[in-house]
Amino acid sequence: MNTIDFSPLYRSSIGFDRLAALLDSSLRADSSASSYPPYNIEVLDDDRYAISLAVAGFSKQELDIRVENSVLSVAGKKADTGTDSRFLYQGIATRSFERRFNLADHVEVNSAELNNGLLTIGLQRQLPEAMKPRSITIDEGAPVLEHDKSGGRAA
């Protein structure tokens, strides 16, 4: 396994600690991690995104969506039906799952919809006013400070 040293990144940048930690944790993640349920991440426009998860067989009550510390987690726990079904073949997965997505700063979850076995979660980046670009006007004819030639002596 390759290891990458991110200490030069910490020395020359301020405030990017989370980025380096994300890179470090993604490189250390187990490559055999579960790929269930499959998902898509779609860019709708400049500040809107959608995550779609294929959760066939799960109802709204069996799904849990949470956001904590800029991490979106989607969990599904299949309720026990209590029936003794006998399958010749069972291809529809009904196992419990948990998917986590790291959200960038100022990205918020604004909707969730379950339709035809697809759970679609709407995301939007909402920059605070202080971070939005603003135009600075240039004043004309502003008073100019003049140097006192008398050296401060009264004449």
CSV table of N, CA and C in Angstrom, one decimal:
chain,number,residue,atom,x,y,z
A,1,MET,N,0.8,-1.2,0.0
A,1,MET,CA,0.0,0.0,0.0
A,1,MET,C,0.9,1.2,0.0
A,2,ASN,N,0.6,2.2,-0.8
A,2,ASN,CA,1.3,3.4,-0.9
A,2,ASN,C,0.9,4.4,0.2
A,3,THR,N,1.8,5.1,0.7
A,3,THR,CA,1.5,6.2,1.7
A,3,THR,C,1.9,7.5,1.2
A,4,ILE,N,1.2,8.5,1.4
A,4,ILE,CA,1.5,9.8,0.9
A,4,ILE,C,1.6,10.8,2.1
A,5,ASP,N,2.6,11.6,2.1
A,5,ASP,CA,2.8,12.5,3.2
A,5,ASP,C,2.2,13.8,2.9
A,6,PHE,N,1.2,14.3,3.6
A,6,PHE,CA,0.6,15.5,3.4
A,6,PHE,C,1.1,16.7,4.2
A,7,SER,N,2.2,16.4,4.9
A,7,SER,CA,2.7,17.5,5.8
A,7,SER,C,3.2,18.8,5.0
A,8,PRO,N,3.7,18.7,3.8
A,8,PRO,CA,4.0,19.9,3.1
A,8,PRO,C,2.8,20.7,2.8
A,9,LEU,N,1.6,20.1,2.6
A,9,LEU,CA,0.4,20.8,2.4
A,9,LEU,C,0.0,21.6,3.6
A,10,TYR,N,0.2,21.0,4.8
A,10,TYR,CA,-0.2,21.7,6.0
A,10,TYR,C,0.8,22.8,6.3
A,11,ARG,N,2.0,22.8,5.9
A,11,ARG,CA,3.0,23.8,6.1
A,11,ARG,C,2.7,25.1,5.3
A,12,SER,N,2.2,24.9,4.1
A,12,SER,CA,2.1,26.0,3.2
A,12,SER,C,0.7,26.5,3.0
A,13,SER,N,-0.3,26.0,3.7
A,13,SER,CA,-1.7,26.5,3.5
A,13,SER,C,-2.3,26.6,4.9
A,14,ILE,N,-3.3,27.4,4.9
A,14,ILE,CA,-4.1,27.7,6.2
A,14,ILE,C,-5.5,27.5,5.8
A,15,GLY,N,-6.2,26.7,6.7
A,15,GLY,CA,-7.6,26.5,6.5
A,15,GLY,C,-8.0,25.3,5.6
A,16,PHE,N,-7.0,24.6,5.1
A,16,PHE,CA,-7.3,23.5,4.2
A,16,PHE,C,-7.1,22.1,4.9
A,17,ASP,N,-7.1,22.2,6.2
A,17,ASP,CA,-6.9,20.9,6.9
A,17,ASP,C,-7.9,19.9,6.6
A,18,ARG,N,-9.1,20.3,6.4
A,18,ARG,CA,-10.2,19.3,6.1
A,18,ARG,C,-10.0,18.6,4.7
A,19,LEU,N,-9.5,19.4,3.8
A,19,LEU,CA,-9.2,18.8,2.4
A,19,LEU,C,-8.1,17.8,2.5
A,20,ALA,N,-7.1,18.0,3.2
A,20,ALA,CA,-6.0,17.1,3.4
A,20,ALA,C,-6.5,15.8,4.1
A,21,ALA,N,-7.3,16.0,5.2
A,21,ALA,CA,-7.8,14.9,5.9
A,21,ALA,C,-8.7,14.1,5.0
A,22,LEU,N,-9.5,14.7,4.2
A,22,LEU,CA,-10.4,13.9,3.3
A,22,LEU,C,-9.6,13.1,2.3
A,23,LEU,N,-8.5,13.7,1.7
A,23,LEU,CA,-7.6,13.0,0.8
A,23,LEU,C,-7.0,11.8,1.6
A,24,ASP,N,-6.5,12.0,2.7
A,24,ASP,CA,-5.8,11.0,3.5
A,24,ASP,C,-6.8,9.9,3.9
A,25,SER,N,-8.0,10.2,4.3
A,25,SER,CA,-9.0,9.1,4.6
A,25,SER,C,-9.5,8.4,3.4
A,26,SER,N,-9.6,9.0,2.3
A,26,SER,CA,-10.0,8.3,1.1
A,26,SER,C,-8.9,7.4,0.6
A,27,LEU,N,-7.7,7.7,0.7
A,27,LEU,CA,-6.6,6.8,0.3
A,27,LEU,C,-6.5,5.6,1.3
A,28,ARG,N,-6.9,5.8,2.5
A,28,ARG,CA,-6.8,4.7,3.5
A,28,ARG,C,-8.0,3.9,3.5
A,29,ALA,N,-9.1,4.3,2.8
A,29,ALA,CA,-10.4,3.5,2.8
A,29,ALA,C,-10.1,2.2,2.2
A,30,ASP,N,-10.9,1.2,2.7
A,30,ASP,CA,-10.8,-0.2,2.2
A,30,ASP,C,-11.3,-0.2,0.8
A,31,SER,N,-10.5,-0.7,-0.2
A,31,SER,CA,-11.0,-0.7,-1.6
A,31,SER,C,-12.1,-1.8,-1.8
A,32,SER,N,-12.3,-2.7,-0.8
A,32,SER,CA,-13.3,-3.7,-1.0
A,32,SER,C,-14.6,-3.2,-0.3
A,33,ALA,N,-14.8,-1.9,-0.1
A,33,ALA,CA,-16.0,-1.4,0.5
A,33,ALA,C,-17.2,-1.8,-0.3
A,34,SER,N,-18.3,-1.9,0.3
A,34,SER,CA,-19.5,-2.3,-0.3
A,34,SER,C,-20.0,-1.3,-1.4
A,35,SER,N,-20.5,-1.7,-2.5
A,35,SER,CA,-21.0,-0.8,-3.5
A,35,SER,C,-22.5,-0.8,-3.5
A,36,TYR,N,-23.1,-1.2,-2.4
A,36,TYR,CA,-24.5,-1.2,-2.3
A,36,TYR,C,-25.0,-0.1,-1.4
A,37,PRO,N,-26.0,0.6,-1.7
A,37,PRO,CA,-26.7,0.6,-2.9
A,37,PRO,C,-26.0,1.5,-4.0
A,38,PRO,N,-26.2,1.2,-5.2
A,38,PRO,CA,-25.6,2.0,-6.3
A,38,PRO,C,-26.2,3.4,-6.3
A,39,TYR,N,-25.4,4.4,-6.7
A,39,TYR,CA,-25.8,5.8,-6.6
A,39,TYR,C,-25.2,6.6,-7.8
A,40,ASN,N,-25.9,7.7,-8.1
A,40,ASN,CA,-25.4,8.7,-9.0
A,40,ASN,C,-25.3,10.1,-8.3
A,41,ILE,N,-24.3,10.9,-8.7
A,41,ILE,CA,-24.2,12.3,-8.3
A,41,ILE,C,-24.3,13.1,-9.5
A,42,GLU,N,-25.3,14.0,-9.6
A,42,GLU,CA,-25.6,14.8,-10.8
A,42,GLU,C,-25.5,16.3,-10.5
A,43,VAL,N,-24.9,17.0,-11.4
A,43,VAL,CA,-24.8,18.4,-11.3
A,43,VAL,C,-26.0,19.0,-12.1
A,44,LEU,N,-26.9,19.7,-11.4
A,44,LEU,CA,-28.1,20.3,-12.0
A,44,LEU,C,-27.8,21.6,-12.6
A,45,ASP,N,-27.1,22.5,-11.9
A,45,ASP,CA,-26.6,23.7,-12.4
A,45,ASP,C,-25.4,24.2,-11.5
A,46,ASP,N,-25.0,25.4,-11.6
A,46,ASP,CA,-23.8,25.8,-10.9
A,46,ASP,C,-23.8,25.6,-9.4
A,47,ASP,N,-24.9,25.7,-8.7
A,47,ASP,CA,-25.0,25.6,-7.3
A,47,ASP,C,-26.0,24.5,-6.8
A,48,ARG,N,-26.5,23.7,-7.7
A,48,ARG,CA,-27.4,22.6,-7.3
A,48,ARG,C,-26.9,21.3,-7.8
A,49,TYR,N,-27.1,20.3,-6.9
A,49,TYR,CA,-26.7,18.9,-7.1
A,49,TYR,C,-27.8,17.9,-6.7
A,50,ALA,N,-27.7,16.7,-7.2
A,50,ALA,CA,-28.6,15.7,-6.8
A,50,ALA,C,-27.9,14.4,-6.6
A,51,ILE,N,-28.2,13.7,-5.5
A,51,ILE,CA,-27.7,12.3,-5.3
A,51,ILE,C,-28.9,11.4,-5.4
A,52,SER,N,-28.7,10.4,-6.3
A,52,SER,CA,-29.8,9.4,-6.5
A,52,SER,C,-29.3,8.0,-6.1
A,53,LEU,N,-30.0,7.4,-5.2
A,53,LEU,CA,-29.6,6.0,-4.7
A,53,LEU,C,-30.7,5.1,-5.1
A,54,ALA,N,-30.3,3.9,-5.6
A,54,ALA,CA,-31.3,2.8,-6.0
A,54,ALA,C,-31.6,2.0,-4.7
A,55,VAL,N,-32.8,2.3,-4.1
A,55,VAL,CA,-33.2,1.6,-2.9
A,55,VAL,C,-34.4,0.8,-3.1
A,56,ALA,N,-34.5,0.0,-4.2
A,56,ALA,CA,-35.6,-0.8,-4.5
A,56,ALA,C,-36.0,-1.7,-3.3
A,57,GLY,N,-37.3,-1.7,-3.0
A,57,GLY,CA,-37.8,-2.6,-1.9
A,57,GLY,C,-37.8,-1.9,-0.5
A,58,PHE,N,-37.3,-0.7,-0.4
A,58,PHE,CA,-37.3,0.1,0.9
A,58,PHE,C,-38.4,1.1,0.9
A,59,SER,N,-39.1,1.2,2.0
A,59,SER,CA,-40.1,2.3,2.1
A,59,SER,C,-39.5,3.5,2.8
A,60,LYS,N,-40.3,4.6,2.8
A,60,LYS,CA,-39.8,5.8,3.5
A,60,LYS,C,-39.5,5.6,4.9
A,61,GLN,N,-40.3,4.7,5.6
A,61,GLN,CA,-40.1,4.5,7.0
A,61,GLN,C,-38.8,3.7,7.3
A,62,GLU,N,-38.3,3.0,6.3
A,62,GLU,CA,-37.1,2.2,6.5
A,62,GLU,C,-35.8,2.9,6.1
A,63,LEU,N,-36.0,4.2,5.7
A,63,LEU,CA,-34.8,5.0,5.3
A,63,LEU,C,-34.6,6.1,6.3
A,64,ASP,N,-33.3,6.4,6.5
A,64,ASP,CA,-33.0,7.5,7.5
A,64,ASP,C,-31.9,8.4,6.8
A,65,ILE,N,-32.2,9.7,6.7
A,65,ILE,CA,-31.2,10.6,6.1
A,65,ILE,C,-30.8,11.6,7.2
A,66,ARG,N,-29.5,11.8,7.4
A,66,ARG,CA,-29.0,12.7,8.4
A,66,ARG,C,-27.8,13.5,7.9
A,67,VAL,N,-27.7,14.7,8.4
A,67,VAL,CA,-26.5,15.5,8.1
A,67,VAL,C,-25.9,15.9,9.4
A,68,GLU,N,-24.6,15.6,9.6
A,68,GLU,CA,-23.9,16.0,10.8
A,68,GLU,C,-22.4,16.3,10.5
A,69,ASN,N,-22.0,17.5,10.9
A,69,ASN,CA,-20.6,17.9,10.6
A,69,ASN,C,-20.2,17.7,9.2
A,70,SER,N,-21.0,18.2,8.3
A,70,SER,CA,-20.8,18.2,6.8
A,70,SER,C,-20.6,16.8,6.2
A,71,VAL,N,-21.3,15.8,6.9
A,71,VAL,CA,-21.3,14.5,6.4
A,71,VAL,C,-22.8,14.1,6.2
A,72,LEU,N,-23.2,13.8,5.0
A,72,LEU,CA,-24.5,13.3,4.7
A,72,LEU,C,-24.5,11.8,4.8
A,73,SER,N,-25.4,11.2,5.7
A,73,SER,CA,-25.4,9.7,5.7
A,73,SER,C,-26.9,9.3,5.4
A,74,VAL,N,-26.9,8.2,4.6
A,74,VAL,CA,-28.2,7.6,4.2
A,74,VAL,C,-28.1,6.2,4.7
A,75,ALA,N,-29.1,5.8,5.5
A,75,ALA,CA,-29.1,4.4,6.0
A,75,ALA,C,-30.5,3.8,5.7
A,76,GLY,N,-30.4,2.5,5.5
A,76,GLY,CA,-31.6,1.7,5.2
A,76,GLY,C,-31.6,0.5,6.1
A,77,LYS,N,-32.7,0.3,6.8
A,77,LYS,CA,-32.8,-0.9,7.6
A,77,LYS,C,-34.2,-1.6,7.3
A,78,LYS,N,-34.1,-2.7,6.7
A,78,LYS,CA,-35.3,-3.4,6.2
A,78,LYS,C,-36.0,-4.0,7.4
A,79,ALA,N,-37.3,-3.7,7.5
A,79,ALA,CA,-38.1,-4.2,8.6
A,79,ALA,C,-38.4,-5.7,8.4
A,80,ASP,N,-38.4,-6.4,9.5
A,80,ASP,CA,-38.6,-7.9,9.5
A,80,ASP,C,-40.1,-8.1,9.2
A,81,THR,N,-40.4,-8.8,8.1
A,81,THR,CA,-41.7,-9.0,7.7
A,81,THR,C,-42.4,-10.2,8.5
A,82,GLY,N,-41.5,-11.1,9.0
A,82,GLY,CA,-42.0,-12.2,9.8
A,82,GLY,C,-42.6,-13.3,9.0
A,83,THR,N,-42.6,-13.2,7.7
A,83,THR,CA,-43.2,-14.3,6.8
A,83,THR,C,-42.1,-15.2,6.5
A,84,ASP,N,-42.4,-16.4,6.3
A,84,ASP,CA,-41.5,-17.5,5.9
A,84,ASP,C,-41.6,-17.7,4.4
A,85,SER,N,-41.0,-16.7,3.6
A,85,SER,CA,-41.0,-16.8,2.2
A,85,SER,C,-40.0,-17.8,1.7
A,86,ARG,N,-40.4,-18.5,0.6
A,86,ARG,CA,-39.4,-19.4,0.0
A,86,ARG,C,-39.2,-18.9,-1.4
A,87,PHE,N,-37.9,-18.6,-1.7
A,87,PHE,CA,-37.5,-18.1,-3.0
A,87,PHE,C,-36.8,-19.2,-3.7
A,88,LEU,N,-37.0,-19.2,-5.0
A,88,LEU,CA,-36.2,-20.0,-5.9
A,88,LEU,C,-34.9,-19.2,-6.3
A,89,TYR,N,-35.1,-17.9,-6.4
A,89,TYR,CA,-34.0,-17.0,-6.6
A,89,TYR,C,-34.3,-15.6,-6.0
A,90,GLN,N,-33.4,-15.0,-5.3
A,90,GLN,CA,-33.7,-13.7,-4.7
A,90,GLN,C,-32.6,-12.8,-5.1
A,91,GLY,N,-32.9,-11.9,-6.1
A,91,GLY,CA,-31.9,-11.0,-6.6
A,91,GLY,C,-32.1,-9.6,-6.1
A,92,ILE,N,-33.2,-9.3,-5.5
A,92,ILE,CA,-33.4,-8.0,-4.9
A,92,ILE,C,-32.8,-7.9,-3.5
A,93,ALA,N,-31.8,-7.1,-3.3
A,93,ALA,CA,-31.1,-7.0,-2.1
A,93,ALA,C,-32.0,-6.3,-1.0
A,94,THR,N,-32.1,-6.9,0.1
A,94,THR,CA,-32.9,-6.3,1.2
A,94,THR,C,-32.0,-6.1,2.5
A,95,ARG,N,-30.7,-6.1,2.3
A,95,ARG,CA,-29.8,-6.0,3.4
A,95,ARG,C,-29.8,-4.5,3.9
A,96,SER,N,-29.4,-4.3,5.1
A,96,SER,CA,-29.3,-3.0,5.7
A,96,SER,C,-28.0,-2.4,5.1
A,97,PHE,N,-28.0,-1.0,5.0
A,97,PHE,CA,-26.9,-0.3,4.4
A,97,PHE,C,-26.7,1.0,5.1
A,98,GLU,N,-25.5,1.6,4.9
A,98,GLU,CA,-25.3,3.0,5.3
A,98,GLU,C,-24.3,3.6,4.3
A,99,ARG,N,-24.6,4.7,3.6
A,99,ARG,CA,-23.8,5.4,2.7
A,99,ARG,C,-23.5,6.7,3.3
A,100,ARG,N,-22.2,7.2,3.2
A,100,ARG,CA,-21.8,8.5,3.7
A,100,ARG,C,-21.2,9.3,2.5
A,101,PHE,N,-21.6,10.6,2.5
A,101,PHE,CA,-21.1,11.5,1.5
A,101,PHE,C,-20.5,12.7,2.2
A,102,ASN,N,-19.3,13.1,2.0
A,102,ASN,CA,-18.7,14.3,2.5
A,102,ASN,C,-19.2,15.5,1.7
A,103,LEU,N,-19.8,16.5,2.4
A,103,LEU,CA,-20.3,17.7,1.8
A,103,LEU,C,-19.3,18.8,1.9
A,104,ALA,N,-19.2,19.6,0.8
A,104,ALA,CA,-18.3,20.8,0.9
A,104,ALA,C,-18.9,21.8,1.8
A,105,ASP,N,-18.1,22.8,2.1
A,105,ASP,CA,-18.6,23.9,3.0
A,105,ASP,C,-19.7,24.6,2.2
A,106,HIS,N,-20.7,25.0,3.0
A,106,HIS,CA,-21.9,25.7,2.5
A,106,HIS,C,-22.8,25.0,1.6
A,107,VAL,N,-22.7,23.6,1.5
A,107,VAL,CA,-23.6,22.8,0.8
A,107,VAL,C,-24.6,22.2,1.8
A,108,GLU,N,-25.9,22.5,1.5
A,108,GLU,CA,-26.9,22.0,2.4
A,108,GLU,C,-27.9,21.1,1.6
A,109,VAL,N,-28.5,20.2,2.4
A,109,VAL,CA,-29.5,19.3,1.9
A,109,VAL,C,-30.8,20.1,1.9
A,110,ASN,N,-31.6,20.2,0.8
A,110,ASN,CA,-32.8,20.9,0.8
A,110,ASN,C,-34.0,20.1,0.4
A,111,SER,N,-33.8,18.8,0.0
A,111,SER,CA,-35.0,18.0,-0.3
A,111,SER,C,-34.6,16.5,-0.4
A,112,ALA,N,-35.6,15.7,-0.2
A,112,ALA,CA,-35.4,14.2,-0.4
A,112,ALA,C,-36.8,13.7,-0.9
A,113,GLU,N,-36.7,12.8,-1.9
A,113,GLU,CA,-37.9,12.3,-2.6
A,113,GLU,C,-37.6,10.8,-2.9
A,114,LEU,N,-38.6,10.0,-2.6
A,114,LEU,CA,-38.6,8.5,-2.9
A,114,LEU,C,-39.6,8.3,-4.0
A,115,ASN,N,-39.1,7.8,-5.2
A,115,ASN,CA,-40.0,7.6,-6.3
A,115,ASN,C,-39.5,6.5,-7.2
A,116,ASN,N,-40.4,5.5,-7.4
A,116,ASN,CA,-40.0,4.3,-8.2
A,116,ASN,C,-38.7,3.6,-7.8
A,117,GLY,N,-38.5,3.5,-6.5
A,117,GLY,CA,-37.3,2.8,-6.0
A,117,GLY,C,-36.0,3.7,-6.0
A,118,LEU,N,-36.1,4.9,-6.4
A,118,LEU,CA,-35.0,5.8,-6.4
A,118,LEU,C,-35.2,6.9,-5.3
A,119,LEU,N,-34.2,7.0,-4.4
A,119,LEU,CA,-34.2,8.1,-3.4
A,119,LEU,C,-33.3,9.2,-4.0
A,120,THR,N,-33.9,10.4,-4.2
A,120,THR,CA,-33.2,11.5,-4.8
A,120,THR,C,-33.1,12.6,-3.7
A,121,ILE,N,-31.8,13.0,-3.4
A,121,ILE,CA,-31.6,14.0,-2.4
A,121,ILE,C,-31.0,15.2,-3.1
A,122,GLY,N,-31.7,16.3,-2.9
A,122,GLY,CA,-31.4,17.6,-3.5
A,122,GLY,C,-30.4,18.4,-2.6
A,123,LEU,N,-29.3,18.9,-3.2
A,123,LEU,CA,-28.3,19.7,-2.5
A,123,LEU,C,-28.1,21.0,-3.1
A,124,GLN,N,-27.8,22.0,-2.3
A,124,GLN,CA,-27.6,23.4,-2.9
A,124,GLN,C,-26.5,24.0,-2.1
A,125,ARG,N,-25.6,24.7,-2.9
A,125,ARG,CA,-24.5,25.5,-2.3
A,125,ARG,C,-25.1,26.8,-2.0
A,126,GLN,N,-25.0,27.3,-0.8
A,126,GLN,CA,-25.5,28.6,-0.4
A,126,GLN,C,-24.3,29.4,0.2
A,127,LEU,N,-23.7,30.2,-0.6
A,127,LEU,CA,-22.6,31.1,-0.1
A,127,LEU,C,-23.1,32.2,0.8
A,128,PRO,N,-22.5,32.5,1.9
A,128,PRO,CA,-22.9,33.6,2.7
A,128,PRO,C,-22.6,34.9,2.0
A,129,GLU,N,-23.3,36.0,2.3
A,129,GLU,CA,-23.1,37.3,1.7
A,129,GLU,C,-21.6,37.7,1.8
A,130,ALA,N,-21.0,37.4,2.9
A,130,ALA,CA,-19.6,37.9,3.0
A,130,ALA,C,-18.6,37.2,2.0
A,131,MET,N,-19.0,36.1,1.5
A,131,MET,CA,-18.1,35.4,0.6
A,131,MET,C,-18.5,35.6,-0.9
A,132,LYS,N,-19.6,36.3,-1.2
A,132,LYS,CA,-20.0,36.6,-2.5
A,132,LYS,C,-19.1,37.8,-3.0
A,133,PRO,N,-18.8,37.8,-4.3
A,133,PRO,CA,-18.0,38.9,-4.9
A,133,PRO,C,-18.9,40.2,-4.8
A,134,ARG,N,-18.2,41.2,-4.5
A,134,ARG,CA,-18.9,42.5,-4.5
A,134,ARG,C,-18.0,43.6,-5.2
A,135,SER,N,-18.7,44.6,-5.7
A,135,SER,CA,-18.0,45.7,-6.4
A,135,SER,C,-17.7,46.8,-5.5
A,136,ILE,N,-16.5,47.4,-5.6
A,136,ILE,CA,-16.1,48.5,-4.8
A,136,ILE,C,-16.2,49.8,-5.6
A,137,THR,N,-16.9,50.8,-5.2
A,137,THR,CA,-16.9,52.0,-6.0
A,137,THR,C,-15.7,52.9,-5.7
A,138,ILE,N,-15.3,53.6,-6.7
A,138,ILE,CA,-14.2,54.6,-6.5
A,138,ILE,C,-14.7,56.0,-6.4
A,139,ASP,N,-14.4,56.6,-5.3
A,139,ASP,CA,-14.9,58.0,-5.1
A,139,ASP,C,-14.1,59.0,-5.9
A,140,GLU,N,-14.7,60.0,-6.4
A,140,GLU,CA,-14.0,61.1,-7.1
A,140,GLU,C,-14.1,62.3,-6.3
A,141,GLY,N,-13.0,63.1,-6.3
A,141,GLY,CA,-13.0,64.4,-5.6
A,141,GLY,C,-13.0,64.3,-4.1
A,142,ALA,N,-12.4,63.2,-3.6
A,142,ALA,CA,-12.3,63.0,-2.1
A,142,ALA,C,-11.3,64.1,-1.6
A,143,PRO,N,-11.5,64.6,-0.4
A,143,PRO,CA,-10.6,65.6,0.1
A,143,PRO,C,-9.2,65.0,0.3
A,144,VAL,N,-8.2,65.8,0.0
A,144,VAL,CA,-6.8,65.4,0.1
A,144,VAL,C,-6.2,66.0,1.3
A,145,LEU,N,-5.4,65.3,2.0
A,145,LEU,CA,-4.7,65.8,3.2
A,145,LEU,C,-3.6,66.7,2.7
A,146,GLU,N,-3.4,67.9,3.3
A,146,GLU,CA,-2.4,68.8,2.9
A,146,GLU,C,-1.3,68.8,4.0
A,147,HIS,N,-0.1,69.0,3.6
A,147,HIS,CA,1.0,69.1,4.5
A,147,HIS,C,1.1,70.6,5.0
A,148,ASP,N,1.2,70.7,6.3
A,148,ASP,CA,1.3,72.0,7.0
A,148,ASP,C,2.8,72.5,6.8
A,149,LYS,N,2.9,73.6,5.9
A,149,LYS,CA,4.3,74.1,5.6
A,149,LYS,C,4.9,74.9,6.7
A,150,SER,N,4.0,75.4,7.6
A,150,SER,CA,4.6,76.3,8.7
A,150,SER,C,5.3,75.5,9.8
A,151,GLY,N,5.2,74.2,9.7
A,151,GLY,CA,5.9,73.4,10.7
A,151,GLY,C,5.1,73.4,12.0
A,152,GLY,N,3.9,73.7,12.0
A,152,GLY,CA,3.1,73.7,13.2
A,152,GLY,C,3.2,75.0,14.0
A,153,ARG,N,4.0,76.0,13.5
A,153,ARG,CA,4.1,77.3,14.2
A,153,ARG,C,3.0,78.2,13.8
A,154,ALA,N,2.5,78.9,14.7
A,154,ALA,CA,1.5,80.0,14.4
A,154,ALA,C,2.2,81.2,13.9
A,155,ALA,N,1.7,81.8,12.8
A,155,ALA,CA,2.4,83.0,12.3
A,155,ALA,C,1.7,84.2,12.6
